[in-house]
Coordinates of C-alpha atoms in Angstrom, one line a residue:
Chain A
M1 CA -52.0 11.1 49.3
P2 CA -53.0 9.5 52.1
G3 CA -52.3 12.3 54.4
F4 CA -53.7 14.3 52.6
A5 CA -57.1 12.2 52.3
S6 CA -56.8 11.9 56.0
A7 CA -56.4 15.7 56.5
S8 CA -59.2 16.6 54.5
L9 CA -61.2 14.0 56.5
I10 CA -60.4 15.9 59.7
H11 CA -61.2 19.2 57.9
S12 CA -64.7 17.5 56.9
S13 CA -65.6 16.7 60.9
V14 CA -65.7 20.6 61.2
G15 CA -67.6 21.4 58.0
P16 CA -71.2 20.8 57.7
A17 CA -70.8 17.2 57.6
S18 CA -70.3 17.5 61.4
T19 CA -73.3 19.5 61.8
A20 CA -75.5 16.7 59.9
A21 CA -73.4 14.2 62.2
L22 CA -75.0 16.1 65.1
T23 CA -78.6 16.4 63.9
P24 CA -79.7 12.6 64.6
E25 CA -77.6 12.7 68.0
S26 CA -79.6 15.5 69.1
A27 CA -82.8 14.2 67.5
S28 CA -82.1 11.1 70.0
A29 CA -81.5 12.9 72.7
S30 CA -84.8 14.8 72.3
V31 CA -86.5 11.3 72.2
S32 CA -84.8 9.8 75.2
A33 CA -85.1 13.0 77.2
S34 CA -88.7 14.2 77.2
A35 CA -87.8 17.2 79.5
A36 CA -86.4 18.6 76.0
P37 CA -83.1 20.7 76.5
L38 CA -84.6 23.2 74.2
Q39 CA -81.8 25.5 75.0
T40 CA -79.3 23.2 73.7
V41 CA -81.1 22.5 70.4
G42 CA -81.7 26.2 69.9
G43 CA -78.0 26.6 70.5
V44 CA -77.0 24.2 67.9
V45 CA -79.3 25.6 65.2
D46 CA -77.8 29.2 66.2
D47 CA -74.5 27.8 65.4
I48 CA -75.7 25.9 62.2
V49 CA -77.1 29.4 60.8
R50 CA -73.9 31.2 62.0
I51 CA -71.6 29.0 60.7
A52 CA -73.5 28.2 57.5
G53 CA -74.1 32.0 57.2
L54 CA -70.5 32.8 57.1
R55 CA -69.5 30.1 55.1
F56 CA -72.2 31.1 52.7
L57 CA -71.0 34.6 52.4
G58 CA -67.5 33.3 52.3
V59 CA -68.6 31.2 49.3
L60 CA -70.3 33.9 47.7
A61 CA -67.4 36.1 48.1
I62 CA -64.8 33.3 46.6
L63 CA -67.0 32.8 43.5
L64 CA -67.5 36.4 42.8
L65 CA -63.8 37.1 43.1
G66 CA -63.0 34.3 40.8
L67 CA -65.4 35.7 38.3
V68 CA -63.7 39.2 38.3
L69 CA -60.1 37.9 38.6
A70 CA -61.1 35.4 35.5
Y71 CA -62.5 38.5 33.5
V72 CA -59.8 40.8 34.2
A73 CA -57.2 38.0 33.4
G74 CA -59.1 37.0 30.2
T75 CA -59.0 41.1 29.1
L76 CA -55.5 40.9 30.2
V77 CA -54.4 38.3 28.1
H78 CA -56.8 39.8 25.2
R79 CA -54.7 43.4 25.3
L80 CA -51.4 41.8 26.0
L81 CA -51.9 39.7 22.9
V82 CA -53.2 42.5 20.6
S83 CA -50.4 44.9 21.8
V84 CA -47.6 42.7 21.1
G85 CA -49.0 42.5 17.5
V86 CA -50.3 38.8 17.8
P87 CA -53.4 39.4 15.7
E88 CA -51.2 40.9 12.7
A89 CA -48.6 38.1 12.9
I90 CA -50.8 35.2 12.4
E91 CA -53.1 36.9 10.0
G92 CA -53.8 34.4 7.4
T93 CA -53.1 31.3 8.8
A94 CA -55.6 28.4 8.9
F95 CA -56.5 28.4 12.6
E96 CA -57.3 31.9 12.3
R97 CA -59.5 31.4 9.3
T98 CA -61.1 28.8 11.1
A99 CA -61.8 30.9 14.0
R100 CA -63.1 33.7 12.2
D101 CA -65.5 31.1 10.4
F102 CA -66.9 30.7 14.2
D103 CA -67.0 34.4 14.6
T104 CA -64.3 34.3 17.0
S105 CA -60.5 34.9 16.7
T106 CA -57.4 33.2 17.9
V107 CA -56.8 35.7 20.5
E108 CA -60.3 35.8 21.6
I109 CA -60.3 31.8 22.0
L110 CA -57.1 32.2 24.0
S111 CA -58.6 35.1 26.4
W112 CA -61.5 32.5 26.6
L113 CA -59.3 29.8 28.0
T114 CA -57.5 32.1 30.4
R115 CA -60.9 32.9 31.8
Y116 CA -62.2 29.5 31.8
F117 CA -58.8 28.3 33.5
V118 CA -59.2 31.0 36.5
L119 CA -62.9 30.5 37.0
G120 CA -62.1 26.5 37.4
I121 CA -59.7 27.2 39.9
S122 CA -61.7 29.6 42.0
I123 CA -64.7 27.2 41.8
F124 CA -62.6 24.5 43.1
A125 CA -61.2 27.0 45.7
T126 CA -65.2 27.5 46.4
L127 CA -65.8 24.1 46.7
S128 CA -62.9 23.3 49.1
F129 CA -64.0 26.3 51.4
A130 CA -67.4 25.1 51.4
G131 CA -66.3 21.8 52.4
V132 CA -67.7 19.9 49.6
N133 CA -65.5 16.8 49.6
Y134 CA -67.0 13.8 48.3
A135 CA -64.6 11.7 46.5
D136 CA -61.5 14.0 47.6
R137 CA -59.1 11.8 45.6
F138 CA -60.7 12.4 42.3
W139 CA -61.1 16.3 42.7
G140 CA -57.5 16.5 44.3
L141 CA -56.2 14.5 40.9
V142 CA -58.5 17.1 39.0
I143 CA -56.9 19.8 40.6
A144 CA -53.3 18.5 40.0
I145 CA -53.9 18.0 36.3
L146 CA -56.1 20.9 35.6
P147 CA -52.9 23.6 35.2
Q148 CA -51.2 21.2 33.2
L149 CA -54.1 20.4 31.1
F150 CA -54.5 24.2 30.5
I151 CA -50.7 24.6 29.5
A152 CA -51.1 21.4 27.1
I153 CA -54.0 23.1 25.1
L154 CA -52.3 26.6 25.3
V155 CA -49.2 24.6 23.6
L156 CA -51.5 22.7 21.4
I157 CA -52.8 26.2 20.1
I158 CA -49.7 28.1 19.7
G159 CA -48.4 25.2 18.0
V160 CA -51.0 25.0 15.4
V161 CA -50.9 28.6 14.8
V162 CA -47.1 28.8 14.5
G163 CA -47.0 25.9 12.3
D164 CA -49.6 27.7 10.0
K165 CA -47.4 30.9 10.0
V166 CA -43.9 29.0 9.5
E167 CA -45.6 27.3 6.3
L168 CA -47.0 30.5 5.1
L169 CA -43.5 32.4 5.5
V170 CA -41.5 29.2 4.2
A171 CA -44.0 29.2 1.2
E172 CA -43.6 33.1 0.8
R173 CA -40.0 32.9 0.4
L174 CA -40.2 29.9 -1.9
R175 CA -42.8 31.6 -4.2
A176 CA -39.9 32.7 -6.8
V177 CA -38.9 29.4 -7.2
K178 CA -41.4 28.1 -9.8
L179 CA -41.1 24.1 -9.1
P180 CA -44.2 22.2 -8.2
Q181 CA -41.9 19.7 -6.1
V182 CA -41.0 22.4 -3.5
N183 CA -44.3 22.4 -2.2
I184 CA -43.6 19.9 0.2
L185 CA -40.9 22.3 2.1
P186 CA -43.8 24.3 3.8
A187 CA -46.0 21.5 4.4
L188 CA -42.7 19.6 6.0
A189 CA -41.9 22.8 7.9
K190 CA -45.7 22.9 9.3
Y191 CA -45.8 19.5 10.4
T192 CA -42.5 19.5 12.2
V193 CA -44.0 22.5 14.3
F194 CA -47.1 20.4 14.8
F195 CA -45.4 17.6 15.7
L196 CA -43.1 19.3 18.3
A197 CA -46.0 21.1 19.8
T198 CA -48.2 17.7 20.2
L199 CA -45.2 16.3 21.9
V200 CA -44.9 19.0 24.4
A201 CA -48.5 19.0 25.0
L202 CA -48.4 15.1 25.5
S203 CA -45.6 15.3 28.0
Q204 CA -47.3 17.9 29.7
V205 CA -50.3 15.6 30.5
R206 CA -48.1 12.8 31.1
V207 CA -48.8 10.6 28.2
A208 CA -46.2 8.0 27.5
T209 CA -44.1 10.0 24.7
L210 CA -40.9 8.1 24.6
A211 CA -41.4 6.4 21.2
L212 CA -42.4 10.0 19.7
I213 CA -39.2 11.4 21.3
V214 CA -37.3 8.4 19.6
L215 CA -39.1 9.2 16.3
L216 CA -38.4 13.1 16.6
A217 CA -34.6 12.5 17.4
S218 CA -34.2 10.0 14.3
Y219 CA -36.0 12.8 12.5
L220 CA -33.6 15.5 13.6
L221 CA -30.5 13.2 12.9
G222 CA -31.8 12.4 9.6
L223 CA -32.3 16.2 8.7
I224 CA -29.0 17.0 10.1
V225 CA -26.9 14.2 8.2
F226 CA -28.7 15.0 5.1
G227 CA -28.3 18.8 5.4
V228 CA -24.8 18.3 6.2
V229 CA -24.3 15.8 3.2
A230 CA -26.4 17.9 0.8
F231 CA -25.0 21.4 1.7
R232 CA -21.4 20.8 2.4
D233 CA -20.3 22.8 -0.7
L234 CA -22.5 25.6 -0.1
L235 CA -21.7 25.6 3.8
R236 CA -18.0 25.5 2.7
S237 CA -18.5 28.3 0.2
G238 CA -20.6 30.5 2.5
A239 CA -17.8 30.3 5.3
A240 CA -15.0 31.2 2.7
G241 CA -17.4 33.8 1.2
T242 CA -17.7 35.3 4.5
Y243 CA -13.9 35.6 5.2
L244 CA -13.8 37.1 1.4
L245 CA -16.5 39.5 2.0
F246 CA -14.9 40.7 5.1
T247 CA -11.5 41.0 3.8
Q248 CA -12.3 42.0 0.1
P249 CA -8.8 40.7 -1.2
Y250 CA -10.3 41.5 -4.7
S251 CA -13.2 43.7 -5.8
I252 CA -15.5 44.2 -8.7
G253 CA -13.4 45.3 -12.1
D254 CA -10.0 43.6 -10.8
E255 CA -8.6 41.2 -13.0
I256 CA -7.9 37.7 -10.9
V257 CA -6.8 34.3 -11.8
V258 CA -8.2 31.5 -10.1
G259 CA -7.0 28.0 -11.1
E260 CA -7.0 28.0 -14.6
V261 CA -9.7 30.7 -14.7
R262 CA -8.8 34.7 -15.6
G263 CA -10.7 37.2 -16.2
V264 CA -12.4 40.2 -14.4
V265 CA -14.6 40.1 -11.4
Q266 CA -18.0 41.0 -12.4
E267 CA -19.9 40.4 -9.0
F268 CA -19.3 38.5 -5.7
D269 CA -21.5 37.5 -3.1
M270 CA -21.6 35.0 -0.1
F271 CA -21.2 31.8 -2.1
V272 CA -19.9 32.7 -5.6
T273 CA -17.7 34.9 -7.6
H274 CA -18.6 35.9 -11.1
V275 CA -15.4 36.3 -13.5
E276 CA -15.7 36.8 -16.9
S277 CA -13.2 36.6 -19.4
E278 CA -13.3 37.7 -23.1
D279 CA -16.1 35.2 -24.2
T280 CA -16.9 33.1 -21.0
E281 CA -18.3 34.0 -17.5
F282 CA -17.4 31.8 -15.1
V283 CA -19.3 31.1 -11.4
I284 CA -16.7 30.2 -9.4
P285 CA -17.6 28.9 -5.6
N286 CA -16.0 30.7 -3.2
A287 CA -14.8 27.5 -1.6
R288 CA -12.5 27.1 -4.7
V289 CA -11.3 30.5 -4.6
L290 CA -10.1 30.1 -1.0
D291 CA -8.8 26.4 -2.2
K292 CA -6.6 27.4 -5.1
G293 CA -6.1 30.6 -4.0
V294 CA -6.5 34.0 -5.8
G295 CA -4.0 36.1 -8.1
R296 CA -4.6 39.6 -9.0
V297 CA -3.3 40.8 -12.2
R298 CA -1.8 44.4 -12.1
Chain B
M1 CA -76.8 56.5 -28.6
A2 CA -76.6 54.2 -31.6
A3 CA -74.0 56.4 -33.0
L4 CA -71.9 55.9 -29.6
S5 CA -72.2 52.4 -29.9
E6 CA -70.9 52.3 -33.5
L7 CA -68.1 54.7 -32.2
L8 CA -67.0 51.8 -29.9
G9 CA -67.8 49.0 -32.4
D10 CA -65.5 50.6 -34.8
L11 CA -62.8 51.0 -32.3
V12 CA -62.9 47.0 -31.4
A13 CA -63.9 45.8 -34.8
D14 CA -61.6 42.7 -35.9
V15 CA -59.2 43.2 -33.2
D16 CA -56.6 40.5 -32.9
G17 CA -56.0 40.9 -29.2
L18 CA -57.1 42.6 -26.1
F19 CA -54.7 44.2 -23.7
L20 CA -55.8 44.4 -20.3
F21 CA -53.7 47.1 -18.1
T22 CA -53.6 46.4 -14.5
P23 CA -56.8 44.7 -14.2
S24 CA -58.6 43.9 -11.3
S25 CA -59.5 40.0 -11.2
S26 CA -63.2 40.5 -11.5
H27 CA -62.3 42.7 -14.6
Y28 CA -60.3 40.2 -16.0
E29 CA -62.6 37.5 -15.8
Q30 CA -65.0 39.0 -17.5
F31 CA -62.9 39.0 -20.7
A32 CA -61.3 35.5 -19.9
E33 CA -63.8 33.4 -21.4
T34 CA -64.2 35.6 -25.0
D35 CA -62.6 34.0 -28.1
V36 CA -60.3 37.4 -28.4
P37 CA -56.9 36.5 -26.9
T38 CA -56.3 38.4 -23.8
V39 CA -53.1 39.6 -22.4
V40 CA -52.5 41.1 -19.0
I41 CA -49.7 43.9 -18.6
A42 CA -49.3 44.8 -14.9
P43 CA -46.8 45.0 -12.4
E44 CA -47.4 41.6 -11.0
N45 CA -49.6 38.7 -12.4
T46 CA -52.2 39.0 -9.5
V47 CA -54.9 37.8 -11.7
E48 CA -52.8 34.5 -12.8
A49 CA -53.4 35.5 -16.6
E50 CA -51.7 32.7 -19.2
T51 CA -50.4 35.7 -21.3
F52 CA -48.7 38.3 -19.0
V53 CA -46.4 41.1 -19.6
E54 CA -44.5 42.5 -16.8
L55 CA -44.7 46.3 -16.2
P56 CA -41.7 47.3 -14.2
L57 CA -42.5 51.0 -13.8
Q58 CA -46.2 52.2 -13.7
F59 CA -45.5 54.7 -16.7
Q60 CA -47.7 57.7 -16.2
N61 CA -47.4 58.2 -19.7
V62 CA -50.1 56.3 -21.4
K63 CA -48.3 56.2 -24.6
D64 CA -45.3 54.9 -23.2
R65 CA -47.3 52.3 -21.1
I66 CA -49.1 51.0 -24.2
R67 CA -45.6 50.9 -26.1
F68 CA -43.8 49.0 -23.4
G69 CA -46.9 46.4 -23.3
V70 CA -47.0 46.1 -27.2
E71 CA -43.2 45.8 -27.5
G72 CA -43.3 43.1 -24.2
A73 CA -46.1 41.1 -26.4
M74 CA -44.0 41.3 -29.5
E75 CA -40.9 40.3 -27.9
Q76 CA -42.9 37.0 -26.4
R77 CA -44.4 36.4 -29.7
I78 CA -47.8 36.9 -28.6
V79 CA -48.6 39.5 -31.3
E80 CA -46.7 40.5 -34.6
A81 CA -46.1 43.7 -37.1
G82 CA -49.4 44.0 -38.7
D83 CA -51.9 43.0 -35.8
T84 CA -54.5 45.3 -34.3
I85 CA -55.1 45.5 -30.9
A86 CA -57.5 47.0 -28.3
C87 CA -55.8 48.2 -25.1
N88 CA -58.0 48.6 -22.1
V89 CA -56.0 51.3 -19.9
G90 CA -56.4 53.6 -17.1
I91 CA -55.5 57.3 -18.0
F92 CA -57.0 58.9 -14.8
G93 CA -56.1 56.9 -11.9
G94 CA -55.8 53.1 -11.4
D95 CA -58.7 51.8 -12.8
P96 CA -59.1 50.9 -16.9
D97 CA -61.2 53.8 -18.1
S98 CA -60.6 54.1 -21.8
L99 CA -60.1 52.1 -24.9
V100 CA -57.4 52.3 -27.7
R101 CA -56.9 51.0 -30.6
V102 CA -53.4 50.4 -31.9
R103 CA -51.6 48.9 -34.9
V104 CA -48.8 46.8 -34.2
E105 CA -45.7 48.1 -35.8
E106 CA -42.1 47.2 -36.3
N107 CA -41.2 50.6 -35.6
M108 CA -42.6 50.6 -32.1
R109 CA -39.9 48.7 -31.0
S110 CA -38.1 51.4 -29.3
G111 CA -36.3 49.3 -26.7
I112 CA -38.2 50.4 -23.7
Y113 CA -39.2 46.7 -23.3
D114 CA -35.6 45.3 -24.0
L115 CA -33.9 48.1 -21.8
F116 CA -35.8 46.5 -18.6
A117 CA -36.2 42.6 -19.8
N118 CA -33.0 42.0 -21.5
S119 CA -30.2 44.2 -19.9
R120 CA -27.4 42.5 -18.2
A121 CA -28.5 43.9 -14.9
D122 CA -31.7 42.4 -13.4
P123 CA -34.7 44.2 -14.4
G124 CA -35.7 44.6 -10.7
V125 CA -32.4 46.6 -10.3
I126 CA -33.1 48.8 -13.3
R127 CA -36.5 49.6 -11.8
D128 CA -34.6 50.5 -8.4
V129 CA -32.5 52.7 -10.0
F130 CA -35.1 54.5 -11.9
E131 CA -37.1 55.0 -9.1
V132 CA -34.2 56.6 -7.1
A133 CA -33.6 59.0 -10.0
I134 CA -37.1 59.5 -10.3
E135 CA -37.5 60.6 -6.7
L136 CA -34.2 62.6 -6.8
G137 CA -35.6 64.6 -9.9
K138 CA -38.8 65.2 -8.1
K139 CA -37.4 66.4 -4.8
G140 CA -33.9 67.5 -5.7
Q141 CA -31.4 67.2 -2.9
K142 CA -32.5 69.9 -0.1
G143 CA -34.7 71.6 -2.8
E144 CA -32.0 72.3 -5.3
P145 CA -32.1 70.5 -8.3
V146 CA -29.3 67.9 -9.1
G147 CA -28.1 66.2 -11.7
A148 CA -27.2 62.1 -11.2
L149 CA -25.5 59.5 -13.4
F150 CA -26.0 55.7 -12.6
I151 CA -24.3 53.1 -14.6
V152 CA -26.1 49.8 -14.2
G153 CA -24.6 46.5 -15.0
D154 CA -21.5 44.8 -16.2
A155 CA -19.5 46.9 -13.3
G156 CA -16.2 44.8 -14.1
K157 CA -15.9 46.6 -17.4
V158 CA -17.3 49.8 -16.4
M159 CA -14.8 49.9 -13.6
N160 CA -12.0 49.1 -15.8
K161 CA -13.2 52.1 -18.5
S162 CA -13.3 54.7 -15.5
R163 CA -11.0 55.9 -12.7
P164 CA -11.8 57.3 -9.3
L165 CA -12.2 61.0 -8.6
S166 CA -11.7 60.5 -5.1
Y167 CA -11.9 58.1 -2.5
N168 CA -15.0 55.4 -3.0
P169 CA -17.3 55.9 -0.3
F170 CA -18.8 52.7 -0.8
E171 CA -15.3 50.7 -0.8
K172 CA -15.9 47.4 1.3
S173 CA -19.4 48.2 1.8
H174 CA -21.9 45.4 1.0
V175 CA -25.1 47.8 0.2
Y176 CA -27.7 47.0 -2.6
V177 CA -30.0 49.7 -4.2
G178 CA -33.5 49.5 -3.3
D179 CA -32.9 49.3 0.3
P180 CA -34.7 52.7 1.6
I181 CA -31.8 53.5 3.6
V182 CA -29.4 52.8 0.6
N183 CA -31.7 55.1 -1.5
V184 CA -31.2 57.9 0.9
M185 CA -27.4 57.4 0.7
L186 CA -27.5 57.6 -3.0
K187 CA -29.4 60.9 -3.1
E188 CA -27.1 62.2 -0.4
F189 CA -24.0 61.2 -2.3
S190 CA -25.6 62.6 -5.7
R191 CA -23.9 66.0 -4.6
L192 CA -20.6 64.2 -5.4
D193 CA -19.3 64.6 -8.7
G194 CA -18.7 61.7 -11.3
A195 CA -21.0 58.3 -11.7
F196 CA -22.5 55.7 -9.7
V197 CA -21.6 52.2 -10.7
I198 CA -23.9 49.6 -10.0
S199 CA -23.6 45.9 -10.6
D200 CA -26.0 43.3 -12.2
S201 CA -27.3 42.5 -8.9
G202 CA -27.8 45.8 -7.6
K203 CA -24.6 46.3 -5.5
I204 CA -23.3 49.8 -5.4
V205 CA -19.6 49.3 -6.5
S206 CA -18.3 52.9 -6.6
A207 CA -19.4 56.4 -6.6
Y208 CA -17.2 59.4 -8.0
R209 CA -16.1 57.6 -10.8
Y210 CA -14.9 59.4 -14.0
L211 CA -15.8 57.6 -17.3
E212 CA -13.3 57.3 -19.9
P213 CA -15.5 55.6 -22.9
S214 CA -14.7 56.4 -26.4
A215 CA -17.3 59.0 -27.3
E216 CA -17.1 58.0 -31.1
G217 CA -20.4 57.2 -32.7
V218 CA -22.6 58.1 -29.9
D219 CA -26.0 59.2 -30.8
I220 CA -27.5 61.4 -28.3
P221 CA -29.9 64.2 -28.9
K222 CA -27.8 67.5 -29.4
G223 CA -27.9 69.9 -26.5
L224 CA -27.3 67.3 -23.7
G225 CA -24.3 67.9 -21.7
A226 CA -21.3 66.2 -20.5
R227 CA -22.8 63.8 -18.1
H228 CA -25.3 62.4 -20.8
M229 CA -22.2 62.0 -23.3
A230 CA -20.5 60.1 -21.0
G231 CA -23.3 58.1 -19.7
G232 CA -24.2 57.3 -23.4
A233 CA -21.0 56.4 -24.7
I234 CA -19.9 54.0 -22.0
T235 CA -23.4 51.9 -22.8
R236 CA -21.7 51.7 -26.4
D237 CA -18.3 50.4 -24.9
T238 CA -19.7 47.9 -22.4
N239 CA -23.2 46.2 -21.8
A240 CA -23.9 48.6 -19.3
T241 CA -27.3 50.6 -19.0
A242 CA -27.0 54.4 -18.1
I243 CA -29.6 55.9 -16.4
V244 CA -29.0 60.1 -15.9
L245 CA -30.9 62.4 -14.3
S246 CA -30.6 65.9 -15.7
E247 CA -29.7 69.0 -13.6
S248 CA -30.8 71.6 -16.3
D249 CA -34.1 69.9 -17.4
G250 CA -34.6 67.5 -14.7
L251 CA -35.6 64.6 -17.2
V252 CA -34.7 60.9 -16.4
R253 CA -33.2 59.4 -19.6
A254 CA -32.1 56.0 -20.1
F255 CA -29.3 54.8 -22.7
K256 CA -28.2 51.6 -23.6
G257 CA -25.7 50.5 -26.6
G258 CA -25.1 54.1 -27.1
K259 CA -28.5 55.2 -27.5
M260 CA -31.1 57.1 -25.9
I261 CA -34.2 54.7 -25.2
L262 CA -36.4 56.3 -22.9
E263 CA -37.1 60.0 -21.5
I264 CA -39.6 60.4 -18.6
D265 CA -40.5 63.5 -16.6
P266 CA -40.3 62.6 -12.9
E267 CA -42.6 65.6 -12.3
A268 CA -45.1 63.1 -14.0
Y269 CA -44.8 60.4 -11.6

């Protein structure tokens, strides 16, 4: 950092600041020597005009280029998002609806964000070209953090949209289950995604997130442990069912014996086999079928 | 104009219920506050009505549609024999455009509602099979009229009461009716002889099946051929439902318990 600062200081000595430094000197020179060396003064003015003019043109060109680039980048992002079907995919999410209330849309917001980002970069490029470098350290820091801030905002927006979408999808899958308590699952999925997005965004702008990561790890660990404990039988049956579906040792209509159960196979899927005897229909988990073995009655 | 209003008044005079067929939500809300009990009959309960009868097929024949609704309401004990109801139903197009006064009678129980709601197979599966049969009846296979026989539900027993005519093209495959690709497969295979056997959950168990039920005491209309007879008879021996597309007259008929329950013309859909 000190190297950077001194370099910019050297740089500043050739910038407009140098002309400013020169002026009082030339003024004092004009005072001390009444035989005014007009030529030298004129030459300096000329120099100033020449340098400043070039600078000015350059500044203008960079600013203009920045504007055009920003516009093009924003439009490209807009087109890209539309062509990969983002607007349809996020239709109905809370973020999109809020955006709609403000007469805009998520895609619009993203494209404007891109525009501002490119514009910001181009303004900084212009400033550094123009040689404006007061409080260098501060602007250096800002330039360093700007892309990260941009990515953090992007991650947050994507997180919010994806979280909303996940909530919608999970709720849709669970609609057939008419159980009020099941409503907690979509919300849980949504906030998990929000949490992850916040975590990524915060670590992007270098905020201490260790505590949050510990929280996430314990949450995931809890989820996995509970999942394994709760779904142990289903997982075992699913694995057995995969084997049974592939090999089909018995098919619908066969009479089979599993343990004490004997009957005609009516149906089988990934997890269970329906076996019907004279008066009872048994639903046997596939894990049990594989465990007890199956006999086919001829 | 007075006479017209009177006519309408006569139609709705002391009805015990109002049946709305596939109403829009604004239409429903107009009646939600009235003191006449309102029943919504629609493919889906989009208006979140309290009393609702699910309509599995959008019956083009209004008589069938009303009969289905009334039967469903009777089954759910919303109305009973002797009640009089007004049905607001759409005859032309989707929107309700007419009012029909119906007297609920015990003999309206034709079993159409029963066919969908109380069959062994899932109601959705029966609906999907109906749709395949109707589509096949409408277009035929490559322009030629075809017949087809689908036995839905109680597949284990049906398989034990039938034998294969040839190799089963659906062996070791796990395909379910209702999937658009599978429906195309079913139509392609419809030129094979024999019956399709479909399980309770809609899995296609077999094609090319020769049914061997005992045809004793099967009550099907005279003039129907061997396909209908076999389909009707197997439903008497098992808890299955038979859905038959006739090759000669192109009608789709449903059998359950050895009796013909429903007859629809695919061209009308």
